[in-house]
């Protein structure tokens, strides 16, 4: 009979939060095994740009000893913002002053690569899809992989995202549809191939809003435009909305029927897109999601507090979760339950605040009077900042 592999600490999920946890533990002389379902680090695209907040994402990078590398990878100009209405009228425009004390932008793939290369070889078990986990005695857990293999661990950390296989050990909560679906698109080499679209997006982020929908876009560090067309549609719209997303040209035409009468430079963000359109319904866990302490297991990132992306907190909080969980473990050697209690006592209020902000921002961005609510939000933020506040 084959004996299952045993790990003192096992992290399910090799996203940013799980990698920060493994890295900070490694710096403290504690090794963890990371299990990730992807076949390799390059198995799929890793997304676009992330704004790194000083108090969360950047704090995690400092704890991981990678802040200097992060500074070298910042996308200059990426904090610029443009807000337009459905007619293409610029309602607000702010440039990026190039500072690092705000929310500088960095490529998610670059950030992930920094973390991956900072870990000892063999830390990550690629192609290891977790299908379930069950409690054993003494706070240990057994985890089952799609291959049929199992491993056991003294401390199991679910860093495995929205549809976590670890979360059921702690909570019955499931992500619920937020009422908004994205359709993701890209425009390659925008300055050369799509100059009008490059101009409308600008050097950073674009919000073009109206009629409870809009175009959200940002410029990536390689000159590509990453576009999300946002629609307030039913949860089953992707399958029942009559749009065939396997036929790119038909999908473009179908999506753009929801934007009749909008400025043509905005419609071109989808109409001129390179490659397939990808529909992405937006889900979130309940605001204030928490669980009772269960021995030997916890969650971080989206597994713990999945929220809509409208506060820009998801990646930042996941990374901070990883850093703070590692700090708690290192501060309480041999006292796993004490470490998890300390970690979760800070995790719950922090994530509840961010989730509430995200839900509120969703309502503002897709309100019938948009973009006015977003303009008011930015004005309030500037006033608070100028008065010496920290902003939200």
Coordinates of C-alpha atoms in Angstrom, one line a residue:
X1 CA 0.0 0.0 0.0
X2 CA 1.4 3.4 -1.0
X3 CA 1.8 5.9 1.8
X4 CA 0.3 9.3 1.1
X5 CA 2.7 12.3 0.9
X6 CA 2.6 14.4 4.1
X7 CA 3.3 18.2 4.3
X8 CA 3.4 20.2 7.5
X9 CA 1.9 23.1 5.4
X10 CA 0.0 22.7 2.1
X11 CA -1.3 25.6 0.0
X12 CA -3.9 24.8 -2.6
X13 CA -3.6 27.4 -5.4
X14 CA -0.6 29.0 -7.0
X15 CA -2.1 32.5 -7.5
X16 CA -0.6 35.7 -6.1
X17 CA -1.9 35.1 -2.5
X18 CA -0.7 31.5 -2.2
X19 CA 2.7 32.5 -3.7
X20 CA 3.1 35.4 -1.2
X21 CA 2.3 33.0 1.6
X22 CA 4.9 30.5 0.4
X23 CA 7.5 33.1 -0.2
X24 CA 7.2 34.8 3.2
X25 CA 7.2 31.5 5.0
X26 CA 10.4 30.5 3.0
X27 CA 12.1 33.7 4.2
X28 CA 11.2 32.7 7.7
X29 CA 12.8 29.3 7.3
X30 CA 9.5 27.4 6.9
X31 CA 8.8 25.5 3.7
X32 CA 5.3 24.9 2.3
X33 CA 4.1 22.8 -0.6
X34 CA 1.9 24.5 -3.2
X35 CA -0.5 22.5 -5.4
X36 CA -1.8 24.1 -8.6
X37 CA -4.1 22.7 -11.2
X38 CA -2.3 24.3 -14.1
X39 CA 0.1 22.1 -16.1
X40 CA 2.9 24.8 -15.8
X41 CA 3.5 28.4 -15.0
X42 CA 2.9 29.3 -18.7
X43 CA -0.3 27.1 -19.2
X44 CA -2.6 30.1 -19.6
X45 CA -2.7 33.9 -19.8
X46 CA -2.5 35.5 -16.4
X47 CA -4.5 38.7 -17.0
X48 CA -3.7 42.3 -17.4
X49 CA -2.6 45.2 -15.1
X50 CA -3.0 45.5 -11.4
X51 CA -2.8 48.6 -9.3
X52 CA -0.8 47.9 -6.2
X53 CA -2.0 49.7 -3.0
X54 CA 0.6 50.9 -0.5
X55 CA -1.2 49.4 2.5
X56 CA -1.9 46.0 1.0
X57 CA -0.3 44.7 -2.2
X58 CA 2.9 46.8 -1.7
X59 CA 3.0 45.9 2.0
X60 CA 2.9 42.2 1.0
X61 CA 5.7 42.7 -1.5
X62 CA 7.9 44.3 1.2
X63 CA 7.2 41.4 3.5
X64 CA 8.2 39.1 0.6
X65 CA 11.5 41.0 0.0
X66 CA 10.4 41.9 -3.6
X67 CA 9.5 45.6 -3.3
X68 CA 12.5 46.8 -5.2
X69 CA 11.8 44.3 -8.1
X70 CA 8.2 45.6 -8.1
X71 CA 9.4 49.2 -8.4
X72 CA 11.5 48.3 -11.4
X73 CA 8.4 46.7 -13.1
X74 CA 5.9 49.5 -12.6
X75 CA 4.1 50.6 -15.8
X76 CA 4.9 54.3 -16.0
X77 CA 1.8 56.3 -16.7
X78 CA -0.6 53.5 -15.8
X79 CA -2.4 55.4 -13.1
X80 CA -3.9 57.9 -15.6
X81 CA -7.7 57.8 -15.7
X82 CA -10.3 58.9 -18.2
X83 CA -14.1 59.0 -17.6
X84 CA -16.4 59.4 -20.6
X85 CA -20.1 59.3 -21.1
X86 CA -21.9 57.2 -23.8
X87 CA -21.4 60.0 -26.3
X88 CA -17.6 59.9 -26.0
X89 CA -17.5 63.2 -24.1
X90 CA -14.6 63.4 -21.6
X91 CA -16.1 64.1 -18.2
X92 CA -12.9 63.7 -16.2
X93 CA -9.2 63.1 -17.1
X94 CA -6.3 62.7 -14.7
X95 CA -2.7 62.1 -15.6
X96 CA -0.2 59.9 -13.8
X97 CA 2.5 61.8 -12.0
X98 CA 4.8 58.8 -11.9
X99 CA 4.9 58.4 -8.1
X100 CA 5.0 55.1 -6.2
X101 CA 3.1 56.2 -3.1
X102 CA -0.4 55.8 -4.7
X103 CA -1.5 52.8 -6.7
X104 CA 1.1 52.2 -9.4
X105 CA 0.2 49.7 -12.1
X106 CA 2.1 46.5 -12.8
X107 CA 1.5 43.6 -15.1
X108 CA 0.0 40.6 -13.3
X109 CA 2.2 38.1 -15.3
X110 CA 5.3 40.1 -14.3
X111 CA 4.2 40.1 -10.6
X112 CA 3.5 36.4 -10.7
X113 CA 6.9 35.7 -12.3
X114 CA 8.7 37.6 -9.5
X115 CA 7.0 35.4 -6.9
X116 CA 7.6 32.2 -8.8
X117 CA 11.3 32.8 -9.3
X118 CA 11.7 33.7 -5.6
X119 CA 10.6 30.2 -4.4
X120 CA 12.9 27.2 -4.2
X121 CA 12.6 24.7 -7.1
X122 CA 10.0 22.1 -6.4
X123 CA 7.8 24.2 -4.2
X124 CA 5.0 24.1 -6.7
X125 CA 3.4 20.8 -7.8
X126 CA 2.0 21.7 -11.2
X127 CA -0.9 19.8 -12.8
X128 CA -2.3 18.9 -9.4
X129 CA -6.0 19.6 -9.5
X130 CA -7.6 19.2 -6.1
X131 CA -11.0 17.6 -6.1
X132 CA -11.8 17.5 -2.4
X133 CA -10.5 17.4 1.2
X134 CA -11.6 15.7 4.4
X135 CA -10.7 16.2 8.0
X136 CA -8.6 13.6 9.9
X137 CA -7.8 13.6 13.5
X138 CA -5.8 16.3 15.3
X139 CA -6.4 19.1 12.9
X140 CA -4.9 17.2 10.0
X141 CA -6.6 16.9 6.6
X142 CA -6.4 14.6 3.6
X143 CA -6.6 16.1 0.1
X144 CA -7.5 14.2 -3.0
X145 CA -6.3 15.1 -6.5
X146 CA -7.9 14.4 -9.8
X147 CA -5.2 11.8 -10.5
X148 CA -6.5 9.8 -7.6
X149 CA -3.4 10.5 -5.5
X150 CA -3.8 12.0 -2.0
X151 CA -1.7 13.9 0.4
X152 CA -2.1 14.8 4.1
X153 CA -1.2 18.0 5.9
X154 CA -1.1 19.5 9.3
X155 CA -2.2 22.9 8.0
X156 CA -4.3 23.2 4.9
X157 CA -4.6 26.7 3.2
X158 CA -7.3 27.2 0.5
X159 CA -5.9 29.8 -1.9
X160 CA -7.8 28.2 -4.7
X161 CA -10.1 31.0 -5.8
X162 CA -13.8 31.6 -6.3
X163 CA -14.8 27.9 -6.6
X164 CA -12.5 26.7 -3.8
X165 CA -12.5 23.0 -3.0
X166 CA -11.2 23.8 0.5
X167 CA -13.9 26.3 1.4
X168 CA -16.6 23.6 2.2
X169 CA -14.5 22.5 5.1
X170 CA -15.2 25.8 6.7
X171 CA -18.3 27.3 5.1
X172 CA -21.4 26.5 3.1
X173 CA -21.3 29.8 1.3
X174 CA -21.2 29.9 -2.5
X175 CA -20.4 32.8 -4.9
X176 CA -23.6 34.5 -6.2
X177 CA -24.0 36.3 -9.5
X178 CA -23.6 40.1 -9.1
X179 CA -25.9 41.1 -11.9
X180 CA -23.1 42.2 -14.2
X181 CA -21.3 40.2 -16.9
X182 CA -18.1 41.2 -18.7
X183 CA -17.2 40.5 -22.2
X184 CA -13.4 40.5 -22.4
X185 CA -11.5 41.7 -25.5
X186 CA -8.0 42.9 -26.6
X187 CA -6.6 45.2 -29.1
X188 CA -3.0 44.4 -30.0
X189 CA -0.3 47.0 -30.6
X190 CA -2.9 49.7 -30.2
X191 CA -0.8 52.8 -31.0
X192 CA 0.1 51.3 -34.4
X193 CA -2.9 49.2 -35.3
X194 CA -5.8 50.9 -33.4
X195 CA -4.7 54.5 -32.9
X196 CA -8.2 55.9 -32.3
X197 CA -8.9 53.3 -29.6
X198 CA -5.4 54.0 -28.1
X199 CA -6.4 57.6 -27.9
X200 CA -9.7 57.1 -26.3
X201 CA -8.3 54.8 -23.6
X202 CA -5.3 57.0 -23.0
X203 CA -2.2 55.9 -21.0
X204 CA -4.0 54.2 -18.1
X205 CA -7.6 53.3 -17.5
X206 CA -10.9 54.2 -19.1
X207 CA -14.4 54.2 -17.8
X208 CA -17.0 54.9 -20.5
X209 CA -20.4 54.6 -18.8
X210 CA -24.1 55.1 -19.3
X211 CA -27.5 53.2 -19.3
X212 CA -26.3 50.8 -16.6
X213 CA -23.5 49.4 -18.8
X214 CA -20.2 50.5 -20.2
X215 CA -16.7 49.9 -21.5
X216 CA -13.9 49.5 -19.0
X217 CA -10.4 49.4 -20.4
X218 CA -6.8 49.8 -19.6
X219 CA -3.5 50.0 -21.4
X220 CA -1.1 47.2 -20.7
X221 CA 2.7 47.7 -20.4
X222 CA 3.3 46.2 -23.9
X223 CA 0.9 48.6 -25.6
X224 CA -2.0 46.2 -25.8
X225 CA -5.5 47.4 -24.8
X226 CA -7.4 45.2 -22.4
X227 CA -11.2 45.9 -22.7
X228 CA -14.1 44.7 -20.6
X229 CA -17.6 45.4 -22.0
X230 CA -19.9 45.4 -19.0
X231 CA -23.6 44.6 -19.2
X232 CA -26.4 44.3 -16.6
X233 CA -27.9 41.0 -17.8
X234 CA -29.4 37.8 -16.3
X235 CA -27.1 35.2 -14.8
X236 CA -27.8 32.8 -17.8
X237 CA -27.3 35.4 -20.4
X238 CA -24.1 33.8 -21.8
X239 CA -26.1 30.7 -22.8
X240 CA -29.6 32.1 -23.4
X241 CA -28.8 35.6 -24.7
X242 CA -28.6 34.4 -28.3
X243 CA -24.9 35.3 -28.9
X244 CA -22.6 32.7 -30.3
X245 CA -19.3 33.4 -28.7
X246 CA -17.6 30.7 -30.8
X247 CA -18.2 33.0 -33.8
X248 CA -16.1 36.1 -33.1
X249 CA -17.6 38.4 -35.7
X250 CA -21.2 37.3 -34.8
X251 CA -20.3 37.8 -31.1
X252 CA -19.1 41.3 -31.8
X253 CA -22.3 42.2 -33.6
X254 CA -24.4 40.6 -30.9
X255 CA -22.7 42.5 -28.0
X256 CA -22.8 45.8 -29.9
X257 CA -26.6 45.6 -30.3
X258 CA -26.6 46.7 -26.6
X259 CA -24.6 49.8 -27.5
X260 CA -26.6 51.2 -30.3
X261 CA -26.4 55.0 -30.3
X262 CA -23.1 55.0 -28.4
X263 CA -20.1 56.9 -29.8
X264 CA -18.4 54.9 -32.5
X265 CA -14.9 55.2 -31.0
X266 CA -16.3 53.4 -27.9
X267 CA -18.1 50.7 -30.0
X268 CA -14.8 50.1 -31.8
X269 CA -13.2 48.9 -28.6
X270 CA -15.2 45.7 -29.2
X271 CA -15.8 46.0 -32.9
X272 CA -12.1 46.1 -33.8
X273 CA -10.9 43.7 -31.2
X274 CA -8.2 41.2 -32.1
X275 CA -9.1 37.6 -31.2
X276 CA -12.1 36.0 -29.6
X277 CA -14.4 37.7 -27.1
X278 CA -14.6 35.9 -23.7
X279 CA -17.8 36.3 -21.6
X280 CA -17.2 36.5 -17.8
X281 CA -20.1 36.6 -15.4
X282 CA -19.1 38.4 -12.2
X283 CA -19.7 36.6 -8.9
X284 CA -19.1 37.4 -5.2
X285 CA -19.4 35.8 -1.8
X286 CA -21.7 37.5 0.7
X287 CA -20.4 40.7 2.2
X288 CA -19.1 39.8 5.6
X289 CA -18.4 36.1 4.8
X290 CA -16.7 34.4 7.8
X291 CA -16.5 31.1 9.4
X292 CA -16.0 29.5 12.8
X293 CA -12.5 28.3 13.7
X294 CA -11.9 24.8 12.3
X295 CA -8.7 23.2 13.4
X296 CA -5.9 23.0 10.8
X297 CA -7.5 24.8 7.9
X298 CA -8.1 28.4 6.6
X299 CA -8.6 30.4 3.5
X300 CA -7.1 33.4 1.8
X301 CA -7.9 35.6 -1.3
X302 CA -11.0 34.9 -3.4
X303 CA -11.5 31.6 -1.6
X304 CA -12.2 33.7 1.6
X305 CA -13.7 36.9 0.2
X306 CA -14.5 36.8 -3.5
X307 CA -15.8 40.2 -4.5
X308 CA -16.6 42.1 -7.7
X309 CA -13.6 44.0 -9.1
X310 CA -15.0 47.5 -8.6
X311 CA -12.8 48.4 -5.6
X312 CA -9.6 47.1 -7.1
X313 CA -8.9 45.1 -4.0
X314 CA -8.9 41.5 -5.0
X315 CA -5.3 40.9 -5.8
X316 CA -4.1 43.3 -3.2
X317 CA -6.1 41.6 -0.4
X318 CA -5.0 38.2 -1.5
X319 CA -1.4 39.2 -1.3
X320 CA -1.9 40.9 2.1
X321 CA -3.7 37.8 3.3
X322 CA -0.7 35.6 2.3
X323 CA 1.8 37.9 4.0
X324 CA -0.2 38.2 7.2
X325 CA -1.0 34.5 7.5
X326 CA 2.7 33.8 7.1
X327 CA 3.6 36.4 9.7
X328 CA 1.1 34.8 12.1
X329 CA 2.5 31.3 11.5
X330 CA 6.1 32.5 12.0
X331 CA 5.2 34.4 15.2
X332 CA 3.5 31.4 16.8
X333 CA 5.7 28.4 16.0
X334 CA 4.1 25.1 17.0
X335 CA 0.8 27.0 17.8
X336 CA -1.1 26.6 14.6
X337 CA -4.5 27.4 16.1
X338 CA -3.2 30.5 17.8
X339 CA -1.7 31.6 14.4
X340 CA -5.0 31.0 12.6
X341 CA -7.0 32.8 15.2
X342 CA -4.8 35.9 15.0
X343 CA -4.9 35.8 11.2
X344 CA -8.7 35.4 10.9
X345 CA -9.4 38.1 13.5
X346 CA -7.8 40.6 11.2
X347 CA -8.9 39.0 8.0
X348 CA -12.7 39.2 8.6
X349 CA -13.2 42.9 9.2
X350 CA -10.6 43.9 6.5
X351 CA -12.3 41.8 3.8
X352 CA -15.8 42.8 4.9
X353 CA -14.9 46.5 4.5
X354 CA -13.5 45.9 1.0
X355 CA -16.4 43.7 -0.1
X356 CA -18.9 46.3 1.0
X357 CA -16.9 49.0 -0.9
X358 CA -16.8 46.9 -4.0
X359 CA -20.6 46.2 -3.9
X360 CA -21.3 49.9 -3.4
X361 CA -19.0 50.9 -6.2
X362 CA -20.8 48.4 -8.5
X363 CA -24.1 50.2 -7.8
X364 CA -22.5 53.6 -8.5
X365 CA -20.8 52.6 -11.8
X366 CA -23.8 50.9 -13.2
X367 CA -26.4 53.4 -11.9
X368 CA -28.8 54.9 -14.5
X369 CA -27.2 58.3 -14.0
X370 CA -23.6 57.1 -14.7
X371 CA -21.0 58.3 -15.0
X372 CA -22.1 61.1 -12.6
X373 CA -21.9 58.9 -9.5
X374 CA -18.3 57.9 -10.4
X375 CA -17.4 61.5 -11.0
X376 CA -18.8 62.4 -7.6
X377 CA -16.8 59.6 -6.0
X378 CA -13.5 60.8 -7.5
X379 CA -14.3 64.4 -6.4
X380 CA -14.9 63.2 -2.8
X381 CA -11.7 61.1 -2.8
X382 CA -9.7 64.2 -4.0
X383 CA -11.2 66.4 -1.4
X384 CA -10.4 63.9 1.4
X385 CA -6.9 63.4 0.1
X386 CA -6.3 67.2 -0.1
X387 CA -7.6 67.5 3.5
X388 CA -5.1 65.0 4.7
X389 CA -7.2 61.9 4.7
X390 CA -6.3 58.5 3.3
X391 CA -9.1 57.9 0.9
X392 CA -10.8 54.6 0.5

